[in-house]
PDB file of N, CA, C and O in Angstrom:
ATOM      1  N   ASP A   1       3.985   4.115 -38.434  1.00  0.00           N
ATOM      2  CA  ASP A   1       4.403   3.287 -37.090  1.00  0.00           C
ATOM      3  C   ASP A   1       5.594   3.772 -36.678  1.00  0.00           C
ATOM      4  O   ASP A   1       5.902   3.887 -35.469  1.00  0.00           O
ATOM      5  N   LYS A   2       6.445   3.788 -37.824  1.00  0.00           N
ATOM      6  CA  LYS A   2       8.061   4.356 -37.472  1.00  0.00           C
ATOM      7  C   LYS A   2       8.001   5.677 -36.629  1.00  0.00           C
ATOM      8  O   LYS A   2       8.791   5.857 -35.895  1.00  0.00           O
ATOM      9  N   ALA A   3       7.298   6.438 -37.229  1.00  0.00           N
ATOM     10  CA  ALA A   3       7.035   7.945 -36.808  1.00  0.00           C
ATOM     11  C   ALA A   3       6.757   7.740 -35.360  1.00  0.00           C
ATOM     12  O   ALA A   3       6.999   8.629 -34.295  1.00  0.00           O
ATOM     13  N   LEU A   4       5.447   7.045 -35.158  1.00  0.00           N
ATOM     14  CA  LEU A   4       5.031   6.924 -33.642  1.00  0.00           C
ATOM     15  C   LEU A   4       6.005   6.332 -32.646  1.00  0.00           C
ATOM     16  O   LEU A   4       6.151   6.949 -31.512  1.00  0.00           O
ATOM     17  N   LYS A   5       7.113   5.413 -33.163  1.00  0.00           N
ATOM     18  CA  LYS A   5       7.962   4.856 -32.265  1.00  0.00           C
ATOM     19  C   LYS A   5       8.826   5.875 -31.883  1.00  0.00           C
ATOM     20  O   LYS A   5       9.441   5.981 -30.871  1.00  0.00           O
ATOM     21  N   LEU A   6       9.462   6.769 -32.996  1.00  0.00           N
ATOM     22  CA  LEU A   6      10.319   7.612 -32.630  1.00  0.00           C
ATOM     23  C   LEU A   6       9.811   8.825 -31.833  1.00  0.00           C
ATOM     24  O   LEU A   6      10.447   9.285 -30.751  1.00  0.00           O
ATOM     25  N   ARG A   7       8.760   9.224 -31.980  1.00  0.00           N
ATOM     26  CA  ARG A   7       7.762  10.117 -31.063  1.00  0.00           C
ATOM     27  C   ARG A   7       7.709   9.699 -29.591  1.00  0.00           C
ATOM     28  O   ARG A   7       8.201  10.343 -28.504  1.00  0.00           O
ATOM     29  N   LEU A   8       7.578   8.219 -29.402  1.00  0.00           N
ATOM     30  CA  LEU A   8       7.547   7.781 -28.050  1.00  0.00           C
ATOM     31  C   LEU A   8       8.875   7.629 -27.558  1.00  0.00           C
ATOM     32  O   LEU A   8       8.999   8.149 -26.401  1.00  0.00           O
ATOM     33  N   LYS A   9       9.910   7.390 -28.080  1.00  0.00           N
ATOM     34  CA  LYS A   9      11.322   7.456 -27.688  1.00  0.00           C
ATOM     35  C   LYS A   9      11.756   8.835 -27.189  1.00  0.00           C
ATOM     36  O   LYS A   9      12.247   8.929 -26.234  1.00  0.00           O
ATOM     37  N   THR A  10      11.363   9.733 -28.032  1.00  0.00           N
ATOM     38  CA  THR A  10      11.634  11.142 -27.909  1.00  0.00           C
ATOM     39  C   THR A  10      11.197  11.607 -26.654  1.00  0.00           C
ATOM     40  O   THR A  10      11.580  12.301 -25.846  1.00  0.00           O
ATOM     41  N   MET A  11       9.891  11.175 -26.629  1.00  0.00           N
ATOM     42  CA  MET A  11       8.870  11.471 -25.106  1.00  0.00           C
ATOM     43  C   MET A  11       9.689  10.873 -24.166  1.00  0.00           C
ATOM     44  O   MET A  11       9.712  11.751 -23.057  1.00  0.00           O
ATOM     45  N   ILE A  12       9.946   9.783 -24.102  1.00  0.00           N
ATOM     46  CA  ILE A  12      10.659   8.953 -23.046  1.00  0.00           C
ATOM     47  C   ILE A  12      12.122   9.695 -22.576  1.00  0.00           C
ATOM     48  O   ILE A  12      12.325  10.006 -21.416  1.00  0.00           O
ATOM     49  N   PHE A  13      12.977  10.024 -23.662  1.00  0.00           N
ATOM     50  CA  PHE A  13      14.166  10.485 -23.487  1.00  0.00           C
ATOM     51  C   PHE A  13      13.772  12.067 -22.746  1.00  0.00           C
ATOM     52  O   PHE A  13      14.812  12.420 -21.951  1.00  0.00           O
ATOM     53  N   THR A  14      13.039  12.887 -23.240  1.00  0.00           N
ATOM     54  CA  THR A  14      12.550  14.148 -22.665  1.00  0.00           C
ATOM     55  C   THR A  14      12.251  13.890 -21.462  1.00  0.00           C
ATOM     56  O   THR A  14      12.543  14.661 -20.427  1.00  0.00           O
ATOM     57  N   GLU A  15      11.136  13.185 -21.175  1.00  0.00           N
ATOM     58  CA  GLU A  15      10.630  13.096 -19.718  1.00  0.00           C
ATOM     59  C   GLU A  15      11.589  12.444 -18.647  1.00  0.00           C
ATOM     60  O   GLU A  15      11.556  12.876 -17.563  1.00  0.00           O
ATOM     61  N   CYS A  16      12.493  11.726 -18.959  1.00  0.00           N
ATOM     62  CA  CYS A  16      13.483  11.012 -18.176  1.00  0.00           C
ATOM     63  C   CYS A  16      14.937  11.748 -18.162  1.00  0.00           C
ATOM     64  O   CYS A  16      15.615  11.140 -17.700  1.00  0.00           O
ATOM     65  N   ASP A  17      15.103  12.687 -18.801  1.00  0.00           N
ATOM     66  CA  ASP A  17      16.303  13.584 -18.991  1.00  0.00           C
ATOM     67  C   ASP A  17      17.372  12.575 -19.480  1.00  0.00           C
ATOM     68  O   ASP A  17      18.535  12.661 -18.789  1.00  0.00           O
ATOM     69  N   ILE A  18      17.205  11.844 -20.441  1.00  0.00           N
ATOM     70  CA  ILE A  18      18.367  10.899 -20.845  1.00  0.00           C
ATOM     71  C   ILE A  18      19.103  11.786 -22.130  1.00  0.00           C
ATOM     72  O   ILE A  18      18.471  12.166 -22.985  1.00  0.00           O
ATOM     73  N   GLU A  19      20.285  11.885 -21.834  1.00  0.00           N
ATOM     74  CA  GLU A  19      21.088  12.773 -22.786  1.00  0.00           C
ATOM     75  C   GLU A  19      22.323  12.094 -23.153  1.00  0.00           C
ATOM     76  O   GLU A  19      22.805  12.510 -24.095  1.00  0.00           O
ATOM     77  N   ASP A  20      22.634  10.797 -22.872  1.00  0.00           N
ATOM     78  CA  ASP A  20      23.937  10.144 -23.181  1.00  0.00           C
ATOM     79  C   ASP A  20      23.540   9.227 -24.310  1.00  0.00           C
ATOM     80  O   ASP A  20      24.483   8.430 -24.761  1.00  0.00           O
ATOM     81  N   LEU A  21      22.501   9.350 -24.825  1.00  0.00           N
ATOM     82  CA  LEU A  21      21.991   8.323 -25.895  1.00  0.00           C
ATOM     83  C   LEU A  21      21.038   9.050 -26.644  1.00  0.00           C
ATOM     84  O   LEU A  21      20.312   9.943 -26.271  1.00  0.00           O
ATOM     85  N   LYS A  22      20.888   8.775 -28.111  1.00  0.00           N
ATOM     86  CA  LYS A  22      19.824   9.353 -28.990  1.00  0.00           C
ATOM     87  C   LYS A  22      18.685   8.598 -29.147  1.00  0.00           C
ATOM     88  O   LYS A  22      18.780   7.242 -29.154  1.00  0.00           O
ATOM     89  N   PRO A  23      17.430   9.104 -29.130  1.00  0.00           N
ATOM     90  CA  PRO A  23      16.284   8.332 -29.286  1.00  0.00           C
ATOM     91  C   PRO A  23      16.339   7.237 -30.502  1.00  0.00           C
ATOM     92  O   PRO A  23      16.046   6.166 -30.296  1.00  0.00           O
ATOM     93  N   GLU A  24      17.091   7.543 -31.653  1.00  0.00           N
ATOM     94  CA  GLU A  24      16.940   6.640 -32.996  1.00  0.00           C
ATOM     95  C   GLU A  24      17.941   5.629 -32.492  1.00  0.00           C
ATOM     96  O   GLU A  24      17.916   4.658 -33.283  1.00  0.00           O
ATOM     97  N   GLU A  25      18.744   5.752 -31.406  1.00  0.00           N
ATOM     98  CA  GLU A  25      19.782   4.618 -31.190  1.00  0.00           C
ATOM     99  C   GLU A  25      19.170   3.471 -30.301  1.00  0.00           C
ATOM    100  O   GLU A  25      19.794   2.484 -30.067  1.00  0.00           O
ATOM    101  N   LEU A  26      18.097   3.870 -29.747  1.00  0.00           N
ATOM    102  CA  LEU A  26      17.232   2.818 -28.978  1.00  0.00           C
ATOM    103  C   LEU A  26      16.578   1.722 -29.596  1.00  0.00           C
ATOM    104  O   LEU A  26      15.845   2.172 -30.494  1.00  0.00           O
ATOM    105  N   ASP A  27      16.869   0.374 -29.589  1.00  0.00           N
ATOM    106  CA  ASP A  27      16.111  -0.619 -30.101  1.00  0.00           C
ATOM    107  C   ASP A  27      14.772  -0.664 -29.805  1.00  0.00           C
ATOM    108  O   ASP A  27      14.508  -0.518 -28.578  1.00  0.00           O
ATOM    109  N   ASP A  28      13.906  -0.995 -30.681  1.00  0.00           N
ATOM    110  CA  ASP A  28      12.460  -0.942 -30.389  1.00  0.00           C
ATOM    111  C   ASP A  28      12.099  -2.225 -29.497  1.00  0.00           C
ATOM    112  O   ASP A  28      10.889  -2.216 -29.058  1.00  0.00           O
ATOM    113  N   ASP A  29      12.910  -3.131 -29.728  1.00  0.00           N
ATOM    114  CA  ASP A  29      12.589  -4.342 -28.699  1.00  0.00           C
ATOM    115  C   ASP A  29      13.160  -4.510 -27.454  1.00  0.00           C
ATOM    116  O   ASP A  29      12.864  -5.458 -26.771  1.00  0.00           O
ATOM    117  N   ILE A  30      14.097  -3.491 -26.994  1.00  0.00           N
ATOM    118  CA  ILE A  30      14.721  -3.730 -25.900  1.00  0.00           C
ATOM    119  C   ILE A  30      13.785  -3.561 -24.676  1.00  0.00           C
ATOM    120  O   ILE A  30      12.851  -2.508 -24.604  1.00  0.00           O
ATOM    121  N   ALA A  31      13.961  -4.306 -23.555  1.00  0.00           N
ATOM    122  CA  ALA A  31      13.099  -4.106 -22.469  1.00  0.00           C
ATOM    123  C   ALA A  31      13.250  -2.888 -21.756  1.00  0.00           C
ATOM    124  O   ALA A  31      14.537  -2.487 -21.399  1.00  0.00           O
ATOM    125  N   LEU A  32      12.345  -1.973 -21.758  1.00  0.00           N
ATOM    126  CA  LEU A  32      12.810  -0.502 -21.205  1.00  0.00           C
ATOM    127  C   LEU A  32      13.128  -0.597 -19.735  1.00  0.00           C
ATOM    128  O   LEU A  32      14.151   0.268 -19.298  1.00  0.00           O
ATOM    129  N   PHE A  33      12.573  -1.346 -18.926  1.00  0.00           N
ATOM    130  CA  PHE A  33      12.746  -1.316 -17.387  1.00  0.00           C
ATOM    131  C   PHE A  33      13.474  -2.712 -17.125  1.00  0.00           C
ATOM    132  O   PHE A  33      12.937  -3.548 -16.365  1.00  0.00           O
ATOM    133  N   SER A  34      14.789  -2.884 -17.675  1.00  0.00           N
ATOM    134  CA  SER A  34      15.515  -4.103 -17.392  1.00  0.00           C
ATOM    135  C   SER A  34      17.002  -3.792 -17.259  1.00  0.00           C
ATOM    136  O   SER A  34      17.447  -2.618 -17.740  1.00  0.00           O
ATOM    137  N   ASP A  35      17.851  -4.633 -16.739  1.00  0.00           N
ATOM    138  CA  ASP A  35      19.339  -4.399 -16.595  1.00  0.00           C
ATOM    139  C   ASP A  35      19.916  -4.387 -17.937  1.00  0.00           C
ATOM    140  O   ASP A  35      20.980  -3.717 -18.218  1.00  0.00           O
ATOM    141  N   ALA A  36      19.208  -4.873 -18.981  1.00  0.00           N
ATOM    142  CA  ALA A  36      19.744  -4.730 -20.309  1.00  0.00           C
ATOM    143  C   ALA A  36      19.410  -3.388 -21.094  1.00  0.00           C
ATOM    144  O   ALA A  36      20.307  -3.167 -22.007  1.00  0.00           O
ATOM    145  N   SER A  37      18.652  -2.800 -20.507  1.00  0.00           N
ATOM    146  CA  SER A  37      18.273  -1.441 -21.183  1.00  0.00           C
ATOM    147  C   SER A  37      19.462  -0.474 -20.862  1.00  0.00           C
ATOM    148  O   SER A  37      19.913  -0.251 -19.703  1.00  0.00           O
ATOM    149  N   PRO A  38      19.796   0.263 -21.941  1.00  0.00           N
ATOM    150  CA  PRO A  38      20.694   1.295 -21.659  1.00  0.00           C
ATOM    151  C   PRO A  38      20.242   2.511 -20.983  1.00  0.00           C
ATOM    152  O   PRO A  38      20.951   3.510 -20.665  1.00  0.00           O
ATOM    153  N   LEU A  39      19.034   2.717 -20.752  1.00  0.00           N
ATOM    154  CA  LEU A  39      18.526   3.744 -20.117  1.00  0.00           C
ATOM    155  C   LEU A  39      18.387   3.893 -18.685  1.00  0.00           C
ATOM    156  O   LEU A  39      18.480   4.835 -18.035  1.00  0.00           O
ATOM    157  N   GLY A  40      18.468   2.772 -17.892  1.00  0.00           N
ATOM    158  CA  GLY A  40      18.556   2.702 -16.456  1.00  0.00           C
ATOM    159  C   GLY A  40      17.184   3.452 -15.813  1.00  0.00           C
ATOM    160  O   GLY A  40      17.624   4.187 -14.946  1.00  0.00           O
ATOM    161  N   LEU A  41      16.144   3.107 -16.282  1.00  0.00           N
ATOM    162  CA  LEU A  41      14.939   3.745 -16.032  1.00  0.00           C
ATOM    163  C   LEU A  41      14.558   2.903 -14.494  1.00  0.00           C
ATOM    164  O   LEU A  41      14.886   2.006 -14.145  1.00  0.00           O
ATOM    165  N   ASP A  42      13.969   3.938 -13.805  1.00  0.00           N
ATOM    166  CA  ASP A  42      13.494   3.435 -12.421  1.00  0.00           C
ATOM    167  C   ASP A  42      11.772   3.921 -12.137  1.00  0.00           C
ATOM    168  O   ASP A  42      11.274   4.380 -13.152  1.00  0.00           O
ATOM    169  N   SER A  43      11.472   3.585 -10.928  1.00  0.00           N
ATOM    170  CA  SER A  43       9.936   3.921 -10.643  1.00  0.00           C
ATOM    171  C   SER A  43       9.658   5.390 -10.907  1.00  0.00           C
ATOM    172  O   SER A  43       8.441   5.685 -11.336  1.00  0.00           O
ATOM    173  N   LEU A  44      10.558   6.270 -10.657  1.00  0.00           N
ATOM    174  CA  LEU A  44      10.288   7.643 -10.855  1.00  0.00           C
ATOM    175  C   LEU A  44      10.240   8.039 -12.424  1.00  0.00           C
ATOM    176  O   LEU A  44       9.357   8.680 -12.692  1.00  0.00           O
ATOM    177  N   ASP A  45      10.995   7.298 -13.112  1.00  0.00           N
ATOM    178  CA  ASP A  45      11.083   7.512 -14.648  1.00  0.00           C
ATOM    179  C   ASP A  45       9.616   6.749 -15.082  1.00  0.00           C
ATOM    180  O   ASP A  45       8.947   7.552 -16.045  1.00  0.00           O
ATOM    181  N   ALA A  46       9.149   5.792 -14.547  1.00  0.00           N
ATOM    182  CA  ALA A  46       7.978   5.230 -14.991  1.00  0.00           C
ATOM    183  C   ALA A  46       6.648   6.219 -14.713  1.00  0.00           C
ATOM    184  O   ALA A  46       5.744   6.359 -15.590  1.00  0.00           O
ATOM    185  N   LEU A  47       6.703   6.990 -13.677  1.00  0.00           N
ATOM    186  CA  LEU A  47       5.677   8.069 -13.259  1.00  0.00           C
ATOM    187  C   LEU A  47       5.824   9.235 -14.478  1.00  0.00           C
ATOM    188  O   LEU A  47       4.794   9.705 -15.019  1.00  0.00           O
ATOM    189  N   GLN A  48       7.118   9.555 -14.811  1.00  0.00           N
ATOM    190  CA  GLN A  48       7.258  10.421 -15.766  1.00  0.00           C
ATOM    191  C   GLN A  48       6.813  10.207 -17.185  1.00  0.00           C
ATOM    192  O   GLN A  48       6.232  10.818 -17.897  1.00  0.00           O
ATOM    193  N   ILE A  49       7.020   8.880 -17.433  1.00  0.00           N
ATOM    194  CA  ILE A  49       6.490   8.345 -18.691  1.00  0.00           C
ATOM    195  C   ILE A  49       5.007   8.324 -18.714  1.00  0.00           C
ATOM    196  O   ILE A  49       4.573   8.684 -19.823  1.00  0.00           O
ATOM    197  N   SER A  50       4.596   7.998 -17.642  1.00  0.00           N
ATOM    198  CA  SER A  50       2.878   7.943 -17.505  1.00  0.00           C
ATOM    199  C   SER A  50       2.384   9.300 -17.782  1.00  0.00           C
ATOM    200  O   SER A  50       1.447   9.558 -18.434  1.00  0.00           O
ATOM    201  N   MET A  51       3.051  10.403 -17.118  1.00  0.00           N
ATOM    202  CA  MET A  51       2.640  11.632 -17.396  1.00  0.00           C
ATOM    203  C   MET A  51       2.799  12.050 -18.800  1.00  0.00           C
ATOM    204  O   MET A  51       1.788  12.996 -19.323  1.00  0.00           O
ATOM    205  N   GLY A  52       4.039  11.879 -19.246  1.00  0.00           N
ATOM    206  CA  GLY A  52       4.212  12.228 -20.609  1.00  0.00           C
ATOM    207  C   GLY A  52       3.236  11.508 -21.679  1.00  0.00           C
ATOM    208  O   GLY A  52       2.851  12.254 -22.664  1.00  0.00           O
ATOM    209  N   LEU A  53       2.907  10.313 -21.476  1.00  0.00           N
ATOM    210  CA  LEU A  53       1.812   9.675 -22.223  1.00  0.00           C
ATOM    211  C   LEU A  53       0.571  10.445 -22.252  1.00  0.00           C
ATOM    212  O   LEU A  53      -0.281  10.603 -23.333  1.00  0.00           O
ATOM    213  N   GLN A  54       0.025  10.817 -20.840  1.00  0.00           N
ATOM    214  CA  GLN A  54      -1.075  11.776 -20.753  1.00  0.00           C
ATOM    215  C   GLN A  54      -0.962  13.007 -21.696  1.00  0.00           C
ATOM    216  O   GLN A  54      -2.004  13.358 -22.306  1.00  0.00           O
ATOM    217  N   LYS A  55       0.061  13.653 -21.373  1.00  0.00           N
ATOM    218  CA  LYS A  55       0.265  14.974 -22.156  1.00  0.00           C
ATOM    219  C   LYS A  55       0.272  14.840 -23.701  1.00  0.00           C
ATOM    220  O   LYS A  55      -0.541  15.645 -24.220  1.00  0.00           O
ATOM    221  N   GLN A  56       1.008  13.864 -24.160  1.00  0.00           N
ATOM    222  CA  GLN A  56       1.108  13.848 -25.739  1.00  0.00           C
ATOM    223  C   GLN A  56       0.309  12.965 -26.279  1.00  0.00           C
ATOM    224  O   GLN A  56       0.029  13.292 -27.706  1.00  0.00           O
ATOM    225  N   PHE A  57      -0.317  11.982 -25.733  1.00  0.00           N
ATOM    226  CA  PHE A  57      -1.033  10.985 -26.332  1.00  0.00           C
ATOM    227  C   PHE A  57      -2.592  10.961 -25.737  1.00  0.00           C
ATOM    228  O   PHE A  57      -3.434  10.287 -26.232  1.00  0.00           O
ATOM    229  N   GLY A  58      -2.873  11.742 -24.718  1.00  0.00           N
ATOM    230  CA  GLY A  58      -4.113  11.452 -24.016  1.00  0.00           C
ATOM    231  C   GLY A  58      -4.466  10.259 -23.558  1.00  0.00           C
ATOM    232  O   GLY A  58      -5.568   9.863 -23.197  1.00  0.00           O
ATOM    233  N   THR A  59      -3.511   9.433 -23.296  1.00  0.00           N
ATOM    234  CA  THR A  59      -3.527   7.987 -22.707  1.00  0.00           C
ATOM    235  C   THR A  59      -3.101   8.243 -21.240  1.00  0.00           C
ATOM    236  O   THR A  59      -2.003   8.507 -21.045  1.00  0.00           O
ATOM    237  N   ARG A  60      -3.818   7.545 -20.553  1.00  0.00           N
ATOM    238  CA  ARG A  60      -3.375   7.589 -19.009  1.00  0.00           C
ATOM    239  C   ARG A  60      -3.517   6.146 -18.620  1.00  0.00           C
ATOM    240  O   ARG A  60      -4.551   5.367 -18.814  1.00  0.00           O
ATOM    241  N   ILE A  61      -2.373   5.666 -18.108  1.00  0.00           N
ATOM    242  CA  ILE A  61      -2.172   4.392 -17.408  1.00  0.00           C
ATOM    243  C   ILE A  61      -1.773   4.705 -15.976  1.00  0.00           C
ATOM    244  O   ILE A  61      -0.703   5.058 -15.728  1.00  0.00           O
ATOM    245  N   VAL A  62      -2.909   4.481 -15.155  1.00  0.00           N
ATOM    246  CA  VAL A  62      -2.497   4.823 -13.729  1.00  0.00           C
ATOM    247  C   VAL A  62      -2.285   3.639 -12.963  1.00  0.00           C
ATOM    248  O   VAL A  62      -1.559   3.520 -11.821  1.00  0.00           O
ATOM    249  N   ASP A  63      -2.718   2.559 -13.260  1.00  0.00           N
ATOM    250  CA  ASP A  63      -2.611   1.388 -12.614  1.00  0.00           C
ATOM    251  C   ASP A  63      -1.121   0.612 -12.939  1.00  0.00           C
ATOM    252  O   ASP A  63      -0.813   0.494 -14.146  1.00  0.00           O
ATOM    253  N   SER A  64      -0.405   0.277 -11.871  1.00  0.00           N
ATOM    254  CA  SER A  64       1.003  -0.042 -11.866  1.00  0.00           C
ATOM    255  C   SER A  64       1.235  -1.281 -12.677  1.00  0.00           C
ATOM    256  O   SER A  64       2.068  -1.611 -13.529  1.00  0.00           O
ATOM    257  N   LYS A  65       0.094  -2.188 -12.553  1.00  0.00           N
ATOM    258  CA  LYS A  65       0.339  -3.546 -13.189  1.00  0.00           C
ATOM    259  C   LYS A  65      -0.058  -3.325 -14.775  1.00  0.00           C
ATOM    260  O   LYS A  65       0.436  -3.941 -15.462  1.00  0.00           O
ATOM    261  N   GLU A  66      -1.129  -2.453 -14.837  1.00  0.00           N
ATOM    262  CA  GLU A  66      -1.246  -2.057 -16.508  1.00  0.00           C
ATOM    263  C   GLU A  66      -0.172  -1.483 -17.012  1.00  0.00           C
ATOM    264  O   GLU A  66       0.267  -1.817 -18.095  1.00  0.00           O
ATOM    265  N   PHE A  67       0.635  -0.643 -16.369  1.00  0.00           N
ATOM    266  CA  PHE A  67       1.647   0.069 -16.896  1.00  0.00           C
ATOM    267  C   PHE A  67       2.843  -0.929 -17.149  1.00  0.00           C
ATOM    268  O   PHE A  67       3.633  -0.902 -18.235  1.00  0.00           O
ATOM    269  N   ARG A  68       3.128  -1.874 -16.159  1.00  0.00           N
ATOM    270  CA  ARG A  68       4.133  -2.843 -16.517  1.00  0.00           C
ATOM    271  C   ARG A  68       3.794  -3.698 -17.783  1.00  0.00           C
ATOM    272  O   ARG A  68       4.673  -4.358 -18.130  1.00  0.00           O
ATOM    273  N   ARG A  69       2.595  -3.898 -18.019  1.00  0.00           N
ATOM    274  CA  ARG A  69       2.222  -4.753 -19.068  1.00  0.00           C
ATOM    275  C   ARG A  69       2.294  -4.277 -20.342  1.00  0.00           C
ATOM    276  O   ARG A  69       2.508  -4.717 -21.270  1.00  0.00           O
ATOM    277  N   TYR A  70       1.917  -2.664 -20.558  1.00  0.00           N
ATOM    278  CA  TYR A  70       1.945  -1.989 -21.736  1.00  0.00           C
ATOM    279  C   TYR A  70       3.401  -1.529 -21.957  1.00  0.00           C
ATOM    280  O   TYR A  70       3.688  -1.151 -23.056  1.00  0.00           O
ATOM    281  N   VAL A  71       3.925  -1.015 -21.092  1.00  0.00           N
ATOM    282  CA  VAL A  71       5.130  -0.125 -21.119  1.00  0.00           C
ATOM    283  C   VAL A  71       6.483  -1.187 -20.904  1.00  0.00           C
ATOM    284  O   VAL A  71       7.227  -1.003 -19.931  1.00  0.00           O
ATOM    285  N   THR A  72       6.626  -2.294 -21.876  1.00  0.00           N
ATOM    286  CA  THR A  72       7.529  -3.051 -21.778  1.00  0.00           C
ATOM    287  C   THR A  72       8.818  -2.876 -22.791  1.00  0.00           C
ATOM    288  O   THR A  72      10.017  -2.843 -22.448  1.00  0.00           O
ATOM    289  N   THR A  73       8.490  -2.397 -23.903  1.00  0.00           N
ATOM    290  CA  THR A  73       9.162  -2.197 -25.126  1.00  0.00           C
ATOM    291  C   THR A  73       8.527  -1.122 -25.920  1.00  0.00           C
ATOM    292  O   THR A  73       7.371  -0.631 -25.659  1.00  0.00           O
ATOM    293  N   ILE A  74       9.453  -0.382 -26.782  1.00  0.00           N
ATOM    294  CA  ILE A  74       8.884   0.553 -27.689  1.00  0.00           C
ATOM    295  C   ILE A  74       7.675   0.061 -28.550  1.00  0.00           C
ATOM    296  O   ILE A  74       6.628   0.670 -28.686  1.00  0.00           O
ATOM    297  N   ASN A  75       8.052  -1.046 -29.178  1.00  0.00           N
ATOM    298  CA  ASN A  75       7.046  -1.933 -30.033  1.00  0.00           C
ATOM    299  C   ASN A  75       5.773  -2.056 -29.152  1.00  0.00           C
ATOM    300  O   ASN A  75       4.510  -1.857 -29.728  1.00  0.00           O
ATOM    301  N   ALA A  76       5.762  -2.680 -27.972  1.00  0.00           N
ATOM    302  CA  ALA A  76       4.554  -2.985 -27.034  1.00  0.00           C
ATOM    303  C   ALA A  76       3.906  -1.515 -26.897  1.00  0.00           C
ATOM    304  O   ALA A  76       2.702  -1.608 -26.903  1.00  0.00           O
ATOM    305  N   LEU A  77       4.519  -0.673 -26.415  1.00  0.00           N
ATOM    306  CA  LEU A  77       4.024   0.758 -26.168  1.00  0.00           C
ATOM    307  C   LEU A  77       3.322   1.225 -27.416  1.00  0.00           C
ATOM    308  O   LEU A  77       2.171   1.880 -27.412  1.00  0.00           O
ATOM    309  N   ALA A  78       3.876   1.218 -28.478  1.00  0.00           N
ATOM    310  CA  ALA A  78       3.379   1.742 -29.612  1.00  0.00           C
ATOM    311  C   ALA A  78       1.992   1.093 -30.147  1.00  0.00           C
ATOM    312  O   ALA A  78       1.164   1.650 -30.525  1.00  0.00           O
ATOM    313  N   ASP A  79       1.909  -0.327 -29.905  1.00  0.00           N
ATOM    314  CA  ASP A  79       0.745  -1.080 -30.219  1.00  0.00           C
ATOM    315  C   ASP A  79      -0.341  -0.816 -29.158  1.00  0.00           C
ATOM    316  O   ASP A  79      -1.494  -0.431 -29.756  1.00  0.00           O
ATOM    317  N   PHE A  80       0.184  -0.340 -27.913  1.00  0.00           N
ATOM    318  CA  PHE A  80      -0.875   0.045 -26.915  1.00  0.00           C
ATOM    319  C   PHE A  80      -1.644   1.286 -27.385  1.00  0.00           C
ATOM    320  O   PHE A  80      -2.697   1.622 -27.261  1.00  0.00           O
ATOM    321  N   ILE A  81      -0.879   2.221 -27.828  1.00  0.00           N
ATOM    322  CA  ILE A  81      -1.083   3.700 -28.299  1.00  0.00           C
ATOM    323  C   ILE A  81      -2.045   3.674 -29.463  1.00  0.00           C
ATOM    324  O   ILE A  81      -3.069   4.279 -29.541  1.00  0.00           O
ATOM    325  N   GLN A  82      -1.645   2.835 -30.357  1.00  0.00           N
ATOM    326  CA  GLN A  82      -2.450   2.603 -31.611  1.00  0.00           C
ATOM    327  C   GLN A  82      -3.841   1.861 -31.396  1.00  0.00           C
ATOM    328  O   GLN A  82      -4.803   2.149 -32.240  1.00  0.00           O
ATOM    329  N   SER A  83      -3.990   1.193 -30.292  1.00  0.00           N
ATOM    330  CA  SER A  83      -5.264   0.438 -29.962  1.00  0.00           C
ATOM    331  C   SER A  83      -6.171   1.376 -29.086  1.00  0.00           C
ATOM    332  O   SER A  83      -7.398   0.927 -29.204  1.00  0.00           O
ATOM    333  N   GLU A  84      -5.741   2.443 -28.619  1.00  0.00           N
ATOM    334  CA  GLU A  84      -6.430   3.151 -27.836  1.00  0.00           C
ATOM    335  C   GLU A  84      -7.474   4.123 -28.790  1.00  0.00           C
ATOM    336  O   GLU A  84      -7.161   4.499 -29.639  1.00  0.00           O
TER     337      GLU A  84
END
C-alpha cells in the first residue's frame, strides 16, 4: 500500500513536471486539485494524470465526473487502483 502510494505520487510528479517538491514530501490526504495543494494542478495536469494511470496501471478514467470522484487524494486514488 505504501509502495503503491509512492508509485502514484512519482507518476503524478513525472506526468505533471513537478520539480520543486519530492513525491515523499506530499501528504497522502491532501486534496490534489485544491488551493491547499502545493502541486498547483490544473485541468491539463488532470489529463496528464489520466494518461499516466492508463500507461502505468492499465486503468482508464475518461469521464471527468468519475475522475473528480477518484482522483481527490493519494489515498483515494490508491483505493481506486486497488479495487480495479
